[in-house]
Amino acid sequence: FYEWHHQFWYWFVLLIAQDFMYYVLHVADHYIRIFWAVHVTHHSSEEFNLTVGFRSSVFQPLYRFIYFIPLALAGFKGVDIMFMYSATQIYGILVHTQAVRKMGILEYFMVTPSHHRVHHGSNPEYLDKNYGDMLIIWDKLFGTFAEEQAQPVYGLTKPLQAYSFLWQHFHFALEVLISFRRAKGFRAKWKTLFGKPDDIDPRI
């Protein structure tokens, strides 16, 4: 493992690297069906305020740590990775607000409430955009950035049929399970688990 000898660069690189790995996991959450079945809880609200920042599935910790293993292999201490992740997640909670419109020069490189409102919008032009947690540079670099223009319509493209705790957490997982049972052959079953969420069986 690499040993870091300069504290400034240790923490600076950890911040950038951790934020990038979060971007990767967030993209995976939206593009891989079994992960979307967990992450969908966060996007099911038709409101957008600070409480949405806390609206996450209890199952996320079961797999999200995997994305940060490369940081440990790069020489960063586990406790420092957890600290940095916690710090950026706190920032990520604070951008769930409609009270702040634009943030000037910060809009160029930071995730702002404006950017994150786009991420939660179900408008066609906003889907699968602005995945960043603290830095928006990854979205601009990889072509997943969208500027806030039209008023976002919050919630899912397929609205919830009920708002109970269990339904909000498991409705898409149930759709995946039904689709998996109906699929014929290994390839079709694999796709029901790891395909894009919008490829779900339309009969469900």
PDB file of C-alpha atoms in Angstrom:
ATOM      1  CA  PHE A   1       0.000   0.000   0.000  1.00  0.00           C
ATOM      2  CA  TYR A   2       1.090   3.566  -0.704  1.00  0.00           C
ATOM      3  CA  GLU A   3       2.211   5.596   2.311  1.00  0.00           C
ATOM      4  CA  TRP A   4       1.335   9.291   2.391  1.00  0.00           C
ATOM      5  CA  HIS A   5       3.903  11.589   3.978  1.00  0.00           C
ATOM      6  CA  HIS A   6       2.358  15.019   3.454  1.00  0.00           C
ATOM      7  CA  GLN A   7      -0.819  15.746   5.422  1.00  0.00           C
ATOM      8  CA  PHE A   8      -2.153  18.431   3.092  1.00  0.00           C
ATOM      9  CA  TRP A   9      -1.949  16.261  -0.002  1.00  0.00           C
ATOM     10  CA  TYR A  10      -3.277  13.268   1.925  1.00  0.00           C
ATOM     11  CA  TRP A  11      -6.502  15.039   2.825  1.00  0.00           C
ATOM     12  CA  PHE A  12      -6.822  16.940  -0.437  1.00  0.00           C
ATOM     13  CA  VAL A  13      -6.451  13.828  -2.588  1.00  0.00           C
ATOM     14  CA  LEU A  14      -8.764  11.878  -0.274  1.00  0.00           C
ATOM     15  CA  LEU A  15     -11.445  14.542  -0.689  1.00  0.00           C
ATOM     16  CA  ILE A  16     -11.203  14.506  -4.486  1.00  0.00           C
ATOM     17  CA  ALA A  17     -10.895  10.714  -4.771  1.00  0.00           C
ATOM     18  CA  GLN A  18     -13.744  10.037  -2.346  1.00  0.00           C
ATOM     19  CA  ASP A  19     -16.000  12.458  -4.189  1.00  0.00           C
ATOM     20  CA  PHE A  20     -15.182  10.779  -7.501  1.00  0.00           C
ATOM     21  CA  MET A  21     -15.926   7.307  -6.107  1.00  0.00           C
ATOM     22  CA  TYR A  22     -19.255   8.625  -4.829  1.00  0.00           C
ATOM     23  CA  TYR A  23     -20.019   9.872  -8.340  1.00  0.00           C
ATOM     24  CA  VAL A  24     -19.303   6.366  -9.680  1.00  0.00           C
ATOM     25  CA  LEU A  25     -21.525   4.654  -7.116  1.00  0.00           C
ATOM     26  CA  HIS A  26     -24.300   7.202  -7.676  1.00  0.00           C
ATOM     27  CA  VAL A  27     -24.263   6.548 -11.415  1.00  0.00           C
ATOM     28  CA  ALA A  28     -24.403   2.814 -10.695  1.00  0.00           C
ATOM     29  CA  ASP A  29     -27.373   3.396  -8.383  1.00  0.00           C
ATOM     30  CA  HIS A  30     -29.277   4.933 -11.282  1.00  0.00           C
ATOM     31  CA  TYR A  31     -28.187   2.618 -14.097  1.00  0.00           C
ATOM     32  CA  ILE A  32     -28.195  -0.830 -12.460  1.00  0.00           C
ATOM     33  CA  ARG A  33     -31.597  -2.161 -11.518  1.00  0.00           C
ATOM     34  CA  ILE A  34     -30.780  -3.942  -8.246  1.00  0.00           C
ATOM     35  CA  PHE A  35     -29.062  -0.802  -6.949  1.00  0.00           C
ATOM     36  CA  TRP A  36     -31.893   1.444  -8.126  1.00  0.00           C
ATOM     37  CA  ALA A  37     -34.244  -0.816  -6.150  1.00  0.00           C
ATOM     38  CA  VAL A  38     -32.419   0.475  -3.060  1.00  0.00           C
ATOM     39  CA  HIS A  39     -31.759   4.073  -4.124  1.00  0.00           C
ATOM     40  CA  VAL A  40     -35.292   4.679  -5.441  1.00  0.00           C
ATOM     41  CA  THR A  41     -36.440   5.425  -1.886  1.00  0.00           C
ATOM     42  CA  HIS A  42     -34.423   8.649  -1.959  1.00  0.00           C
ATOM     43  CA  HIS A  43     -36.133   9.821  -5.141  1.00  0.00           C
ATOM     44  CA  SER A  44     -39.699   8.825  -4.287  1.00  0.00           C
ATOM     45  CA  SER A  45     -40.574  12.088  -2.536  1.00  0.00           C
ATOM     46  CA  GLU A  46     -42.656  14.551  -4.521  1.00  0.00           C
ATOM     47  CA  GLU A  47     -41.343  17.329  -2.306  1.00  0.00           C
ATOM     48  CA  PHE A  48     -37.819  18.749  -2.179  1.00  0.00           C
ATOM     49  CA  ASN A  49     -36.513  19.973   1.154  1.00  0.00           C
ATOM     50  CA  LEU A  50     -33.911  19.104   3.771  1.00  0.00           C
ATOM     51  CA  THR A  51     -35.871  16.085   4.979  1.00  0.00           C
ATOM     52  CA  VAL A  52     -35.360  14.455   1.570  1.00  0.00           C
ATOM     53  CA  GLY A  53     -31.638  14.471   2.290  1.00  0.00           C
ATOM     54  CA  PHE A  54     -32.302  11.999   5.109  1.00  0.00           C
ATOM     55  CA  ARG A  55     -34.683   9.886   3.023  1.00  0.00           C
ATOM     56  CA  SER A  56     -32.477   6.906   2.217  1.00  0.00           C
ATOM     57  CA  SER A  57     -32.904   3.159   2.263  1.00  0.00           C
ATOM     58  CA  VAL A  58     -31.616   1.240   5.250  1.00  0.00           C
ATOM     59  CA  PHE A  59     -29.975  -1.174   2.796  1.00  0.00           C
ATOM     60  CA  GLN A  60     -27.483   1.272   1.273  1.00  0.00           C
ATOM     61  CA  PRO A  61     -24.666   0.505   3.759  1.00  0.00           C
ATOM     62  CA  LEU A  62     -24.766  -3.157   2.691  1.00  0.00           C
ATOM     63  CA  TYR A  63     -22.995  -2.400  -0.582  1.00  0.00           C
ATOM     64  CA  ARG A  64     -21.837   1.202  -0.785  1.00  0.00           C
ATOM     65  CA  PHE A  65     -18.610   0.507   1.109  1.00  0.00           C
ATOM     66  CA  ILE A  66     -17.404  -1.578  -1.859  1.00  0.00           C
ATOM     67  CA  TYR A  67     -16.854   1.559  -3.939  1.00  0.00           C
ATOM     68  CA  PHE A  68     -14.401   2.956  -1.411  1.00  0.00           C
ATOM     69  CA  ILE A  69     -12.148  -0.110  -1.192  1.00  0.00           C
ATOM     70  CA  PRO A  70      -9.808   1.375  -3.864  1.00  0.00           C
ATOM     71  CA  LEU A  71      -9.194   4.302  -1.505  1.00  0.00           C
ATOM     72  CA  ALA A  72      -7.996   1.937   1.201  1.00  0.00           C
ATOM     73  CA  LEU A  73      -5.750   0.209  -1.329  1.00  0.00           C
ATOM     74  CA  ALA A  74      -4.337   3.643  -2.209  1.00  0.00           C
ATOM     75  CA  GLY A  75      -3.132   4.058   1.361  1.00  0.00           C
ATOM     76  CA  PHE A  76      -5.949   5.995   2.996  1.00  0.00           C
ATOM     77  CA  LYS A  77      -6.979   4.915   6.487  1.00  0.00           C
ATOM     78  CA  GLY A  78     -10.444   3.454   6.884  1.00  0.00           C
ATOM     79  CA  VAL A  79     -11.400   5.896   9.627  1.00  0.00           C
ATOM     80  CA  ASP A  80     -10.310   8.827   7.446  1.00  0.00           C
ATOM     81  CA  ILE A  81     -12.357   7.529   4.508  1.00  0.00           C
ATOM     82  CA  MET A  82     -15.406   7.269   6.772  1.00  0.00           C
ATOM     83  CA  PHE A  83     -14.806  10.766   8.121  1.00  0.00           C
ATOM     84  CA  MET A  84     -14.532  12.277   4.642  1.00  0.00           C
ATOM     85  CA  TYR A  85     -17.585  10.370   3.431  1.00  0.00           C
ATOM     86  CA  SER A  86     -19.570  11.608   6.440  1.00  0.00           C
ATOM     87  CA  ALA A  87     -18.451  15.200   5.880  1.00  0.00           C
ATOM     88  CA  THR A  88     -19.401  15.226   2.192  1.00  0.00           C
ATOM     89  CA  GLN A  89     -22.696  13.492   2.956  1.00  0.00           C
ATOM     90  CA  ILE A  90     -23.565  16.274   5.400  1.00  0.00           C
ATOM     91  CA  TYR A  91     -22.924  18.755   2.605  1.00  0.00           C
ATOM     92  CA  GLY A  92     -25.047  16.576   0.328  1.00  0.00           C
ATOM     93  CA  ILE A  93     -27.961  16.839   2.739  1.00  0.00           C
ATOM     94  CA  LEU A  94     -27.783  20.626   2.831  1.00  0.00           C
ATOM     95  CA  VAL A  95     -28.274  21.023  -0.942  1.00  0.00           C
ATOM     96  CA  HIS A  96     -31.764  19.513  -0.685  1.00  0.00           C
ATOM     97  CA  THR A  97     -33.485  22.889  -0.552  1.00  0.00           C
ATOM     98  CA  GLN A  98     -35.521  25.221  -2.715  1.00  0.00           C
ATOM     99  CA  ALA A  99     -34.689  28.214  -0.508  1.00  0.00           C
ATOM    100  CA  VAL A 100     -31.346  28.876  -2.246  1.00  0.00           C
ATOM    101  CA  ARG A 101     -31.580  29.717  -5.929  1.00  0.00           C
ATOM    102  CA  LYS A 102     -28.061  30.278  -7.340  1.00  0.00           C
ATOM    103  CA  MET A 103     -24.677  30.457  -5.635  1.00  0.00           C
ATOM    104  CA  GLY A 104     -22.609  32.558  -8.012  1.00  0.00           C
ATOM    105  CA  ILE A 105     -19.116  31.309  -8.815  1.00  0.00           C
ATOM    106  CA  LEU A 106     -19.677  28.129  -6.772  1.00  0.00           C
ATOM    107  CA  GLU A 107     -22.045  26.949  -9.519  1.00  0.00           C
ATOM    108  CA  TYR A 108     -19.011  26.251 -11.717  1.00  0.00           C
ATOM    109  CA  PHE A 109     -17.391  23.574  -9.547  1.00  0.00           C
ATOM    110  CA  MET A 110     -19.558  22.782  -6.500  1.00  0.00           C
ATOM    111  CA  VAL A 111     -22.816  20.874  -6.313  1.00  0.00           C
ATOM    112  CA  THR A 112     -25.376  23.511  -5.405  1.00  0.00           C
ATOM    113  CA  PRO A 113     -29.077  23.309  -4.524  1.00  0.00           C
ATOM    114  CA  SER A 114     -29.832  24.332  -8.107  1.00  0.00           C
ATOM    115  CA  HIS A 115     -27.799  21.427  -9.490  1.00  0.00           C
ATOM    116  CA  HIS A 116     -29.339  18.941  -7.098  1.00  0.00           C
ATOM    117  CA  ARG A 117     -32.888  20.080  -7.799  1.00  0.00           C
ATOM    118  CA  VAL A 118     -32.195  19.003 -11.373  1.00  0.00           C
ATOM    119  CA  HIS A 119     -31.024  15.598 -10.139  1.00  0.00           C
ATOM    120  CA  HIS A 120     -34.340  15.058  -8.337  1.00  0.00           C
ATOM    121  CA  GLY A 121     -36.442  16.273 -11.248  1.00  0.00           C
ATOM    122  CA  SER A 122     -38.488  13.749 -13.227  1.00  0.00           C
ATOM    123  CA  ASN A 123     -38.610  16.093 -16.234  1.00  0.00           C
ATOM    124  CA  PRO A 124     -37.272  14.214 -19.296  1.00  0.00           C
ATOM    125  CA  GLU A 125     -34.420  16.701 -19.748  1.00  0.00           C
ATOM    126  CA  TYR A 126     -33.345  16.232 -16.121  1.00  0.00           C
ATOM    127  CA  LEU A 127     -33.299  12.443 -15.908  1.00  0.00           C
ATOM    128  CA  ASP A 128     -29.920  10.893 -15.026  1.00  0.00           C
ATOM    129  CA  LYS A 129     -28.192  14.237 -14.528  1.00  0.00           C
ATOM    130  CA  ASN A 130     -26.030  15.859 -11.837  1.00  0.00           C
ATOM    131  CA  TYR A 131     -24.800  12.885  -9.811  1.00  0.00           C
ATOM    132  CA  GLY A 132     -22.104  14.743  -7.889  1.00  0.00           C
ATOM    133  CA  ASP A 133     -22.087  14.807  -4.104  1.00  0.00           C
ATOM    134  CA  MET A 134     -19.913  17.849  -3.397  1.00  0.00           C
ATOM    135  CA  LEU A 135     -18.171  18.602  -6.713  1.00  0.00           C
ATOM    136  CA  ILE A 136     -20.073  19.103  -9.965  1.00  0.00           C
ATOM    137  CA  ILE A 137     -16.877  18.781 -12.024  1.00  0.00           C
ATOM    138  CA  TRP A 138     -17.414  15.044 -12.616  1.00  0.00           C
ATOM    139  CA  ASP A 139     -20.783  15.662 -14.252  1.00  0.00           C
ATOM    140  CA  LYS A 140     -19.315  18.352 -16.476  1.00  0.00           C
ATOM    141  CA  LEU A 141     -16.379  16.101 -17.355  1.00  0.00           C
ATOM    142  CA  PHE A 142     -18.444  13.002 -18.175  1.00  0.00           C
ATOM    143  CA  GLY A 143     -21.422  14.649 -19.851  1.00  0.00           C
ATOM    144  CA  THR A 144     -24.042  14.118 -17.135  1.00  0.00           C
ATOM    145  CA  PHE A 145     -24.515  17.797 -16.272  1.00  0.00           C
ATOM    146  CA  ALA A 146     -27.702  19.785 -16.830  1.00  0.00           C
ATOM    147  CA  GLU A 147     -28.422  23.382 -15.864  1.00  0.00           C
ATOM    148  CA  GLU A 148     -31.630  24.154 -13.978  1.00  0.00           C
ATOM    149  CA  GLN A 149     -34.028  25.866 -16.332  1.00  0.00           C
ATOM    150  CA  ALA A 150     -37.611  24.628 -16.189  1.00  0.00           C
ATOM    151  CA  GLN A 151     -39.092  24.079 -12.748  1.00  0.00           C
ATOM    152  CA  PRO A 152     -38.260  20.498 -11.693  1.00  0.00           C
ATOM    153  CA  VAL A 153     -41.138  18.086 -11.150  1.00  0.00           C
ATOM    154  CA  TYR A 154     -40.046  16.049  -8.159  1.00  0.00           C
ATOM    155  CA  GLY A 155     -40.644  12.356  -7.635  1.00  0.00           C
ATOM    156  CA  LEU A 156     -40.523   9.303  -9.857  1.00  0.00           C
ATOM    157  CA  THR A 157     -41.509   9.013 -13.522  1.00  0.00           C
ATOM    158  CA  LYS A 158     -43.824   6.225 -12.352  1.00  0.00           C
ATOM    159  CA  PRO A 159     -45.478   7.689  -9.226  1.00  0.00           C
ATOM    160  CA  LEU A 160     -45.860   5.588  -6.100  1.00  0.00           C
ATOM    161  CA  GLN A 161     -49.198   3.834  -5.656  1.00  0.00           C
ATOM    162  CA  ALA A 162     -48.940   4.043  -1.872  1.00  0.00           C
ATOM    163  CA  TYR A 163     -46.808   5.921   0.647  1.00  0.00           C
ATOM    164  CA  SER A 164     -46.272   3.365   3.389  1.00  0.00           C
ATOM    165  CA  PHE A 165     -42.747   2.718   4.665  1.00  0.00           C
ATOM    166  CA  LEU A 166     -42.695  -0.806   3.245  1.00  0.00           C
ATOM    167  CA  TRP A 167     -43.996   0.173  -0.190  1.00  0.00           C
ATOM    168  CA  GLN A 168     -41.549   3.062  -0.525  1.00  0.00           C
ATOM    169  CA  HIS A 169     -38.651   0.731   0.313  1.00  0.00           C
ATOM    170  CA  PHE A 170     -39.661  -2.387  -1.585  1.00  0.00           C
ATOM    171  CA  HIS A 171     -41.987  -1.521  -4.486  1.00  0.00           C
ATOM    172  CA  PHE A 172     -39.266  -1.553  -7.146  1.00  0.00           C
ATOM    173  CA  ALA A 173     -37.576  -4.599  -5.623  1.00  0.00           C
ATOM    174  CA  LEU A 174     -40.925  -6.369  -5.996  1.00  0.00           C
ATOM    175  CA  GLU A 175     -41.069  -5.370  -9.657  1.00  0.00           C
ATOM    176  CA  VAL A 176     -37.550  -6.726 -10.147  1.00  0.00           C
ATOM    177  CA  LEU A 177     -38.482 -10.004  -8.462  1.00  0.00           C
ATOM    178  CA  ILE A 178     -41.580 -10.459 -10.613  1.00  0.00           C
ATOM    179  CA  SER A 179     -39.615  -9.595 -13.745  1.00  0.00           C
ATOM    180  CA  PHE A 180     -36.870 -12.056 -12.730  1.00  0.00           C
ATOM    181  CA  ARG A 181     -39.366 -14.893 -12.278  1.00  0.00           C
ATOM    182  CA  ARG A 182     -40.953 -14.215 -15.675  1.00  0.00           C
ATOM    183  CA  ALA A 183     -37.640 -13.971 -17.529  1.00  0.00           C
ATOM    184  CA  LYS A 184     -36.606 -17.011 -19.560  1.00  0.00           C
ATOM    185  CA  GLY A 185     -32.946 -17.982 -19.731  1.00  0.00           C
ATOM    186  CA  PHE A 186     -29.802 -16.773 -18.019  1.00  0.00           C
ATOM    187  CA  ARG A 187     -29.309 -13.698 -20.186  1.00  0.00           C
ATOM    188  CA  ALA A 188     -32.844 -12.435 -19.620  1.00  0.00           C
ATOM    189  CA  LYS A 189     -32.646 -13.051 -15.881  1.00  0.00           C
ATOM    190  CA  TRP A 190     -29.271 -11.299 -15.705  1.00  0.00           C
ATOM    191  CA  LYS A 191     -30.774  -8.291 -17.441  1.00  0.00           C
ATOM    192  CA  THR A 192     -33.624  -8.105 -14.934  1.00  0.00           C
ATOM    193  CA  LEU A 193     -31.032  -7.680 -12.177  1.00  0.00           C
ATOM    194  CA  PHE A 194     -28.330  -5.619 -13.860  1.00  0.00           C
ATOM    195  CA  GLY A 195     -30.134  -3.891 -16.751  1.00  0.00           C
ATOM    196  CA  LYS A 196     -31.327  -0.294 -16.703  1.00  0.00           C
ATOM    197  CA  PRO A 197     -34.282   0.434 -14.418  1.00  0.00           C
ATOM    198  CA  ASP A 198     -36.444   1.741 -17.267  1.00  0.00           C
ATOM    199  CA  ASP A 199     -36.211  -1.628 -19.031  1.00  0.00           C
ATOM    200  CA  ILE A 200     -38.507  -3.225 -16.443  1.00  0.00           C
ATOM    201  CA  ASP A 201     -41.322  -5.499 -17.659  1.00  0.00           C
ATOM    202  CA  PRO A 202     -44.082  -3.069 -18.802  1.00  0.00           C
ATOM    203  CA  ARG A 203     -46.791  -5.494 -17.623  1.00  0.00           C
ATOM    204  CA  ILE A 204     -45.873  -4.930 -13.967  1.00  0.00           C
TER     205      ILE A 204
END
